[in-house]
Coordinates of C-alpha atoms in Angstrom, one line a residue:
R4 CA -118.4 40.5 -92.7
S5 CA -118.6 37.3 -91.1
G6 CA -118.0 35.4 -94.4
S7 CA -114.9 37.2 -95.1
A8 CA -113.5 36.6 -91.5
L9 CA -114.5 32.9 -92.1
V10 CA -112.5 32.8 -95.4
R11 CA -109.4 34.7 -93.7
V12 CA -109.4 32.2 -90.7
T13 CA -109.6 29.1 -93.2
A14 CA -106.9 30.6 -95.4
G15 CA -104.8 31.1 -92.2
V16 CA -105.3 27.5 -91.0
L17 CA -104.5 26.2 -94.5
L18 CA -101.3 28.3 -94.8
F19 CA -100.2 27.1 -91.4
L20 CA -100.9 23.5 -92.1
G21 CA -99.1 23.7 -95.5
W22 CA -96.1 25.3 -93.9
S23 CA -96.0 22.9 -90.9
W24 CA -96.5 19.9 -93.2
N25 CA -93.5 20.6 -95.4
P26 CA -91.5 23.5 -93.8
R27 CA -88.2 24.9 -94.7
G28 CA -85.3 25.4 -92.3
S29 CA -84.4 23.0 -89.4
F30 CA -88.0 21.9 -88.5
S31 CA -88.7 18.7 -90.0
G32 CA -92.5 19.1 -90.4
L33 CA -95.5 17.2 -89.4
G34 CA -95.5 15.0 -92.4
L35 CA -92.3 13.4 -91.3
F36 CA -93.5 13.2 -87.7
I37 CA -96.6 11.3 -88.7
S38 CA -94.8 9.1 -91.1
R39 CA -92.3 8.0 -88.5
Y40 CA -95.1 7.4 -86.0
L41 CA -97.0 5.3 -88.5
L42 CA -94.0 3.3 -89.5
S43 CA -92.6 2.6 -85.9
A44 CA -95.7 2.1 -83.9
S45 CA -97.4 -1.0 -85.6
L46 CA -95.6 -4.3 -86.3
P47 CA -92.9 -6.1 -84.3
F48 CA -90.6 -6.4 -87.3
E49 CA -87.3 -7.2 -85.7
P50 CA -88.4 -10.1 -83.2
W51 CA -90.3 -11.8 -86.0
V52 CA -87.5 -11.6 -88.3
E53 CA -85.1 -13.0 -85.8
S54 CA -87.3 -15.8 -85.2
L55 CA -87.5 -16.6 -89.0
A56 CA -83.7 -16.5 -89.1
S57 CA -83.4 -18.8 -86.1
Y58 CA -85.5 -21.5 -87.5
P59 CA -83.4 -24.5 -88.1
A60 CA -82.3 -25.1 -91.8
G61 CA -83.3 -28.2 -93.4
E62 CA -85.6 -29.0 -90.4
A63 CA -89.1 -29.2 -92.1
E64 CA -90.8 -29.0 -95.3
P65 CA -91.5 -25.5 -96.7
N66 CA -95.3 -26.0 -95.9
Q67 CA -94.4 -26.8 -92.4
F68 CA -92.1 -23.6 -92.3
L69 CA -95.0 -21.4 -93.6
D70 CA -97.5 -22.7 -90.8
W71 CA -94.8 -22.1 -88.3
A72 CA -93.9 -18.7 -89.4
C73 CA -97.7 -17.6 -89.7
G74 CA -98.2 -18.8 -86.2
Q75 CA -95.2 -16.7 -84.9
L76 CA -96.6 -13.7 -86.7
L77 CA -99.9 -14.5 -85.1
E78 CA -98.3 -14.6 -81.7
E79 CA -96.3 -11.4 -82.2
V80 CA -99.1 -9.5 -83.4
G81 CA -102.0 -9.8 -81.0
W82 CA -104.8 -8.2 -83.1
I83 CA -104.6 -10.4 -86.0
N84 CA -107.3 -13.1 -85.9
G85 CA -105.8 -15.5 -88.6
I86 CA -103.6 -15.8 -91.6
T87 CA -104.3 -18.1 -94.6
W88 CA -101.7 -19.0 -97.2
A89 CA -101.9 -20.8 -100.5
A90 CA -98.9 -22.0 -102.6
A91 CA -98.5 -24.4 -105.5
I92 CA -97.7 -27.3 -103.1
G93 CA -100.5 -26.6 -100.6
G94 CA -102.1 -24.2 -98.2
A95 CA -103.3 -23.7 -94.6
T96 CA -105.1 -21.3 -92.1
V97 CA -103.4 -20.4 -88.9
G98 CA -106.0 -18.8 -86.5
R99 CA -109.6 -18.0 -87.3
R100 CA -110.9 -16.8 -90.5
E101 CA -113.2 -14.0 -89.3
G102 CA -113.2 -10.2 -89.6
N103 CA -111.8 -7.9 -92.1
L104 CA -109.5 -9.4 -94.6
V105 CA -106.6 -8.1 -96.7
R106 CA -105.1 -10.1 -99.5
F107 CA -101.4 -10.1 -100.3
H108 CA -100.1 -11.7 -103.6
Q109 CA -96.3 -12.6 -103.4
S110 CA -94.5 -14.6 -105.9
G111 CA -95.2 -18.2 -105.1
V112 CA -97.5 -17.6 -102.1
D113 CA -100.8 -15.8 -101.6
F114 CA -101.6 -14.6 -98.1
V115 CA -104.8 -13.3 -96.6
I116 CA -104.8 -11.7 -93.1
Y117 CA -107.9 -11.6 -91.0
T118 CA -108.2 -8.6 -88.4
D119 CA -110.9 -7.2 -86.3
H120 CA -110.5 -3.7 -87.6
P121 CA -109.8 -2.4 -91.1
L122 CA -106.0 -1.9 -91.6
T123 CA -104.4 1.5 -92.5
P124 CA -102.4 1.9 -95.7
A125 CA -99.2 2.2 -93.6
I126 CA -99.9 -1.3 -91.8
I127 CA -100.9 -2.9 -95.1
W128 CA -97.4 -1.6 -96.5
Q129 CA -95.7 -3.1 -93.4
F130 CA -97.5 -6.4 -93.8
N131 CA -96.5 -6.4 -97.5
I132 CA -92.8 -6.1 -96.5
L133 CA -93.1 -8.9 -93.9
L134 CA -94.8 -11.2 -96.2
Q135 CA -92.3 -10.5 -99.0
L136 CA -89.6 -11.4 -96.5
L137 CA -91.4 -14.5 -95.5
N138 CA -92.0 -15.4 -99.2
E139 CA -88.2 -15.2 -99.7
F140 CA -87.5 -17.4 -96.7
Y141 CA -90.1 -19.9 -98.1
L142 CA -88.6 -19.9 -101.7
A143 CA -85.2 -20.5 -100.3
R144 CA -86.5 -23.5 -98.5
L145 CA -88.0 -24.7 -101.7
R146 CA -84.7 -24.3 -103.5
E147 CA -82.9 -26.0 -100.7
G148 CA -85.3 -29.0 -101.1
K149 CA -84.7 -29.3 -104.8
L150 CA -80.9 -28.9 -104.3
R151 CA -81.0 -31.8 -101.7
E152 CA -83.0 -33.8 -104.2
L153 CA -80.6 -33.2 -107.1
G154 CA -77.8 -34.1 -104.9
Y155 CA -79.4 -37.4 -103.9
L156 CA -80.1 -38.0 -107.6
Q157 CA -76.5 -37.3 -108.5
A158 CA -75.3 -39.5 -105.7
I159 CA -77.3 -42.2 -107.0
Y160 CA -76.1 -41.7 -110.7
E161 CA -72.5 -41.7 -109.6
T162 CA -72.8 -44.8 -107.4
G163 CA -74.7 -46.5 -110.3
S164 CA -72.1 -45.5 -112.9
R165 CA -69.2 -46.8 -110.6
L166 CA -70.8 -50.1 -110.0
T167 CA -71.6 -50.5 -113.7
H168 CA -67.9 -49.8 -114.4
D169 CA -66.7 -52.3 -111.8
V170 CA -69.1 -55.0 -113.0
K171 CA -67.8 -54.3 -116.5
N172 CA -64.2 -54.8 -115.3
I173 CA -65.0 -57.9 -113.5
L174 CA -66.7 -59.5 -116.6
Q175 CA -63.7 -58.4 -118.7
S176 CA -61.4 -60.1 -116.2
L177 CA -63.7 -63.1 -116.2
N178 CA -63.6 -63.2 -119.9
A179 CA -59.8 -63.0 -120.1
L180 CA -59.2 -65.8 -117.5
C181 CA -61.9 -68.1 -119.5
A182 CA -60.0 -67.5 -122.8
A183 CA -56.6 -68.1 -121.1
A184 CA -58.1 -71.4 -119.6
E185 CA -59.4 -72.6 -123.0
S186 CA -56.3 -71.9 -125.0
E187 CA -53.8 -73.5 -122.5
G188 CA -54.1 -76.9 -124.2
A189 CA -51.5 -79.7 -123.5
V190 CA -48.5 -77.5 -122.6
A191 CA -48.6 -75.5 -119.5
S192 CA -48.0 -71.8 -119.7
P193 CA -45.3 -70.5 -117.5

């Protein structure tokens, strides 16, 4: 008797949890409530993105920008011990390299975040989004540097070709003047 009562209670609890997780009608369910809570209660997304966008364009090298942005994230999220990043042109650590670590691989930069406690999947997902955004800013700074370098090289090329053209014109003019002076002879030209 007590075994069948336990089965009935367990079945009732499972039925209630199944209905409350994904109900029909106007009630949105516990699943949506928990998802909203997990996605809204963790990382300061907006202030950090505003600080990234307010960083002056062309001010520093991409590595310095990554150091600064990781430092900003470390300040915004107090429970992070440290962040390590590694890219093709360098790497650095901001903060302490101790505690639990989570690795993130973005195109161009690898990040490692150190925390005191293990991160939940929702927090890992949010960090992945933040670091993807940081990586895009970093790649934009790399492209900006390459464009600036190409513009500099183009200016040198154009200046050199103008100078070469002007020197060629001067030499042709001097050659014509020397030829005129040689062929003048005894009779003065008008």
